Amino acid sequence: MLDDSVKHILHHTRGLTLWLTGAGISAESGIPTFRGKEGYWRVGSRNYQPEEMATWRAFQEMPDEVWAWYLYRRGVCRGAEPNAAHRALSRAEQRMGGRFLLVTQNVDGLHLRAGNTLERTYQIHGNIDFMRCSRECLPAPIPMPDGIDVTWEKGRPLTEHERTLLKCPSCGARGRPHVLWFDESYDEANFRFQSSIEAARLASLVIVVGTTGATSLPMHIGTIAAQRGIPMLVVNPESNPFSGLVRRTGAGAFLEGTAGEWVPQLVDLLPD
Ligand code: NAD
């Protein structure tokens, strides 16, 4: 049950509510987080951690393996369905319109499939259903080619035909997954960097769901909220740097538990 101080915050929110979501919100849809047991990927006899696979460096060294990892994960995402927390956020956007903004680190596309719009959803780490030119010659990411299987068995190598399909249709260079890798930087054109910062400067309330805060822009958003003294609500089964910020500022609350448990309740109490 939500306590009275959280209800008070929700009832009195009149401006923009910025929701910041991470892999934890999709955990109840069956998509593993990076910190979970299933996070690694095996290449030959070695297990690679996501922090090693999700890099430009790994893509330079073993492009087919990196593609196979993404194609496998894309299959997992496509096979998953939005859960109660995703659906609640779609209702929140319908009710609140321009006073709602969703900044998501997830690449699974489940927020959009639940009904959130691209206009109010900043996919700050990209979307696994898109690719772009590795030489950045295309003006925008393009959908994954039709000829690429939606399900991908672990360990299955790419065929020559698939390698061709995964080239840039414009210049013929290698195509790459449309995601932000750990050794790359945010930008506005692909990842809505400045827009996300601007939203954090304007928001009346920040609600952080299911993220460890291991990447820089999400932590930056949390820090801006703390410096501005606006309330922050943090939903997570475990304490994390965001709950640490709330503890220090005293503005907001840490709601220990899952996204499915808390998010629908929070949405129901926000005023239209
Ligand atoms: P993470 O894997 O680092 O952490 C997941 C967080 O979710 C943890 O803090 C965990 O305690 C919490 N959590 C687990 N189950 C939960 C639940 N049921 N409800 C609420 N919280 C729950 O994920 P991250 O912080 O988002 O960052 C890692 C990177 O991983 C991001 O760049 C993201 O793009 C990528 N990623 C995305 C997906 C996806 O799109 N679904 C999946 C895995 C990783």
XYZ file of C-alpha atoms and ligand atoms in Angstrom:
316
model
C 0.000 0.000 0.000
C 1.171 3.498 -0.817
C 1.729 5.635 2.238
C 0.150 9.070 2.679
C 3.286 11.043 1.826
C 3.494 9.356 -1.608
C -0.231 9.907 -2.211
C 0.269 13.563 -1.317
C 3.100 13.914 -3.878
C 1.004 12.291 -6.611
C -2.157 14.297 -5.880
C -0.242 17.580 -5.977
C 1.679 16.986 -9.197
C 0.424 19.579 -11.670
C 3.355 19.853 -14.098
C 5.336 17.312 -16.106
C 5.829 13.784 -14.740
C 9.002 12.239 -16.140
C 9.063 8.448 -16.012
C 12.502 6.849 -16.357
C 12.396 3.113 -17.039
C 15.051 0.405 -17.273
C 15.287 -3.322 -17.930
C 13.470 -4.087 -14.641
C 10.104 -2.941 -16.029
C 10.337 -5.634 -18.718
C 11.556 -8.359 -16.344
C 7.943 -9.384 -15.626
C 7.422 -9.778 -19.398
C 10.181 -12.416 -19.334
C 13.017 -10.311 -20.790
C 16.179 -10.854 -18.731
C 17.914 -7.788 -17.276
C 21.661 -7.327 -17.798
C 22.330 -7.978 -14.114
C 20.403 -11.260 -14.061
C 21.930 -14.749 -14.293
C 21.202 -15.061 -18.026
C 23.057 -11.874 -18.939
C 26.167 -13.438 -20.492
C 26.778 -14.669 -24.078
C 29.026 -17.557 -24.992
C 31.499 -17.246 -27.870
C 33.594 -20.398 -28.348
C 34.654 -21.433 -24.862
C 34.366 -17.959 -23.298
C 31.435 -16.228 -21.582
C 31.144 -12.525 -22.408
C 29.309 -10.097 -20.143
C 26.877 -7.585 -21.707
C 29.309 -4.751 -20.892
C 31.811 -6.467 -23.213
C 29.364 -7.475 -25.981
C 27.490 -4.161 -26.135
C 30.491 -2.179 -27.355
C 31.740 -0.705 -30.601
C 34.993 -2.462 -29.810
C 33.375 -5.928 -29.754
C 31.522 -5.084 -32.974
C 34.844 -4.217 -34.639
C 36.459 -7.430 -33.421
C 33.599 -9.929 -33.921
C 30.700 -8.317 -35.832
C 28.903 -11.597 -36.594
C 28.895 -12.621 -32.920
C 27.622 -9.224 -31.811
C 24.878 -9.398 -34.461
C 23.953 -12.939 -33.380
C 23.627 -11.745 -29.763
C 21.331 -8.896 -30.815
C 19.287 -11.094 -33.152
C 18.815 -13.612 -30.350
C 17.758 -10.854 -27.917
C 15.458 -9.369 -30.572
C 13.709 -12.752 -30.768
C 13.250 -12.743 -26.979
C 11.814 -9.204 -27.116
C 9.464 -10.025 -30.007
C 8.216 -13.093 -28.141
C 7.388 -11.020 -25.032
C 4.187 -9.087 -24.354
C 3.758 -5.762 -22.547
C 2.906 -6.287 -18.859
C 0.683 -4.437 -16.374
C 3.316 -1.733 -15.793
C 3.741 -1.014 -19.525
C -0.035 -0.869 -19.953
C -0.376 1.507 -17.008
C 2.162 3.884 -18.607
C 0.202 3.840 -21.834
C -2.943 4.840 -19.878
C -0.928 7.573 -18.154
C 0.038 9.092 -21.503
C -3.561 8.951 -22.770
C -4.775 10.770 -19.663
C -1.961 13.277 -19.180
C -0.830 13.985 -22.766
C 1.833 16.726 -22.742
C 2.289 16.423 -18.945
C 3.606 12.882 -19.457
C 7.081 11.965 -20.689
C 8.732 8.561 -20.791
C 12.515 8.221 -21.002
C 13.384 4.561 -21.434
C 16.673 2.720 -21.508
C 14.921 -0.310 -22.906
C 15.528 -1.365 -26.471
C 12.687 -3.926 -26.476
C 9.985 -1.652 -27.926
C 7.418 -2.866 -25.344
C 6.388 0.660 -24.314
C 5.474 1.474 -27.918
C 3.701 -1.854 -28.335
C 1.694 -1.072 -25.173
C 0.519 2.165 -26.820
C 2.939 4.923 -25.785
C 3.778 7.253 -28.664
C 7.209 8.026 -30.088
C 6.506 11.699 -29.480
C 6.285 11.150 -25.697
C 8.776 8.228 -25.499
C 12.508 8.886 -25.716
C 14.325 5.619 -26.420
C 17.679 6.808 -25.099
C 19.456 3.517 -25.813
C 17.801 2.798 -29.164
C 15.484 0.044 -30.365
C 16.503 -3.530 -31.170
C 14.056 -3.686 -34.122
C 16.103 -1.096 -36.034
C 19.571 -0.901 -37.561
C 21.668 1.906 -38.969
C 24.749 2.362 -41.154
C 27.989 1.755 -39.206
C 29.453 4.737 -41.119
C 26.398 6.812 -40.172
C 25.546 7.638 -43.817
C 21.769 7.175 -43.354
C 19.661 10.100 -42.111
C 17.754 7.853 -39.668
C 17.661 4.257 -38.400
C 15.804 1.772 -40.608
C 13.639 -1.231 -39.611
C 15.387 -4.594 -39.550
C 15.162 -6.240 -42.998
C 12.232 -8.645 -43.548
C 14.513 -11.527 -44.508
C 16.105 -11.693 -41.052
C 14.491 -14.382 -38.869
C 12.560 -12.983 -35.925
C 13.519 -15.923 -33.741
C 17.175 -16.802 -33.403
C 18.603 -19.913 -31.845
C 21.561 -19.402 -29.507
C 24.769 -20.445 -31.246
C 23.390 -20.267 -34.790
C 25.890 -18.504 -37.111
C 24.870 -15.852 -39.664
C 24.517 -17.020 -43.253
C 26.151 -15.175 -46.160
C 22.668 -14.023 -47.272
C 21.957 -12.561 -43.810
C 25.333 -10.808 -43.796
C 24.320 -9.151 -47.066
C 20.894 -8.169 -45.722
C 22.578 -6.561 -42.720
C 24.557 -4.140 -44.890
C 23.666 -0.479 -45.256
C 21.251 -0.270 -48.235
C 22.750 3.064 -49.229
C 26.562 2.702 -49.104
C 27.034 -1.057 -48.590
C 29.023 -0.654 -45.357
C 28.218 -2.971 -42.479
C 24.897 -2.217 -40.786
C 24.830 -2.139 -36.992
C 22.119 -2.551 -34.355
C 20.432 0.759 -33.523
C 21.504 0.801 -29.892
C 23.854 2.889 -27.785
C 26.903 0.887 -26.793
C 28.797 1.235 -23.521
C 31.829 2.834 -25.229
C 29.747 5.355 -27.212
C 28.239 8.759 -26.374
C 24.668 9.984 -26.332
C 23.488 12.443 -28.979
C 20.240 14.216 -29.753
C 19.591 12.872 -33.259
C 19.609 9.188 -32.340
C 19.007 9.196 -28.591
C 17.261 12.463 -27.560
C 20.080 13.441 -25.189
C 19.443 17.202 -24.881
C 15.667 16.734 -24.886
C 15.963 14.333 -21.939
C 18.089 16.787 -19.940
C 15.656 19.586 -20.759
C 12.746 17.439 -19.534
C 14.567 16.772 -16.243
C 14.982 20.536 -15.802
C 11.256 21.082 -16.343
C 9.708 18.107 -14.547
C 7.649 18.422 -11.370
C 8.062 14.749 -10.501
C 10.496 12.011 -11.591
C 9.537 8.333 -11.245
C 12.373 5.841 -11.762
C 11.388 2.228 -12.459
C 13.633 -0.841 -12.702
C 17.061 0.554 -13.405
C 20.391 0.207 -11.623
C 21.598 3.641 -12.737
C 24.703 2.150 -14.327
C 24.623 4.498 -17.330
C 25.300 8.220 -17.365
C 22.160 9.944 -18.730
C 19.742 8.228 -16.304
C 21.979 9.172 -13.361
C 22.222 12.701 -14.743
C 18.417 12.932 -14.745
C 18.321 11.701 -11.132
C 20.981 14.223 -10.100
C 19.154 17.127 -11.780
C 15.952 16.151 -9.954
C 17.820 15.983 -6.632
C 19.528 19.360 -7.203
C 16.194 20.982 -8.080
C 14.601 19.511 -4.969
C 11.677 17.985 -6.889
C 10.320 14.679 -5.573
C 11.590 11.409 -6.990
C 9.853 8.046 -6.555
C 12.036 4.977 -7.066
C 10.506 1.556 -7.828
C 12.908 -1.370 -7.541
C 13.153 -4.642 -5.585
C 16.643 -3.508 -4.503
C 18.097 -0.229 -3.290
C 20.251 1.556 -5.868
C 21.906 4.954 -6.503
C 18.473 6.556 -7.140
C 17.115 5.389 -3.800
C 20.374 6.719 -2.309
C 19.602 10.162 -3.785
C 16.088 10.076 -2.292
C 17.508 9.133 1.095
C 19.923 12.068 0.988
C 17.460 14.724 -0.251
C 14.412 13.473 1.657
C 12.292 14.448 -1.399
C 10.261 11.449 -2.572
C 10.327 7.789 -1.612
C 11.856 4.415 -2.368
C 9.076 1.926 -3.190
C 10.662 -1.458 -2.655
C 9.085 -4.045 -4.959
C 8.342 -4.757 -8.583
C 7.121 -2.543 -11.405
C 3.932 -4.610 -11.776
C 3.160 -4.092 -8.123
C 3.703 -0.301 -7.940
C 3.387 1.350 -11.355
C -0.382 0.789 -11.887
C -1.079 2.222 -8.396
C 1.062 5.305 -9.067
C -0.607 5.943 -12.423
C -4.091 5.644 -10.914
C -3.310 8.363 -8.350
C -1.834 10.946 -10.728
C -4.317 13.718 -11.506
C -5.585 14.107 -15.122
P 19.978 -3.556 -15.436
O 19.885 -4.884 -16.051
O 21.302 -2.986 -15.139
O 19.168 -3.527 -14.040
C 17.865 -3.928 -13.917
C 17.264 -3.300 -12.663
O 15.903 -3.716 -12.584
C 17.918 -3.715 -11.340
O 18.084 -2.549 -10.546
C 16.909 -4.670 -10.707
O 16.939 -4.625 -9.300
C 15.614 -4.125 -11.260
N 14.504 -5.082 -11.356
C 14.561 -6.429 -11.564
N 13.310 -6.936 -11.615
C 12.454 -5.894 -11.462
C 11.028 -5.765 -11.450
N 10.239 -6.840 -11.615
N 10.484 -4.541 -11.282
C 11.260 -3.448 -11.105
N 12.616 -3.513 -11.108
C 13.211 -4.714 -11.303
O 19.170 -2.621 -16.390
P 19.280 -1.086 -16.739
O 19.547 -0.320 -15.475
O 18.099 -0.762 -17.537
O 20.563 -0.852 -17.660
C 21.321 -1.690 -18.399
C 21.276 -1.550 -19.915
O 20.677 -2.725 -20.343
C 20.472 -0.466 -20.553
O 21.315 0.212 -21.410
C 19.411 -1.172 -21.426
O 19.383 -0.605 -22.713
C 19.908 -2.576 -21.519
N 18.913 -3.663 -21.436
C 17.671 -3.498 -21.966
C 16.743 -4.530 -21.867
C 15.380 -4.334 -22.459
O 15.237 -3.576 -23.420
N 14.360 -4.991 -21.911
C 17.085 -5.727 -21.223
C 18.376 -5.846 -20.706
C 19.280 -4.814 -20.810
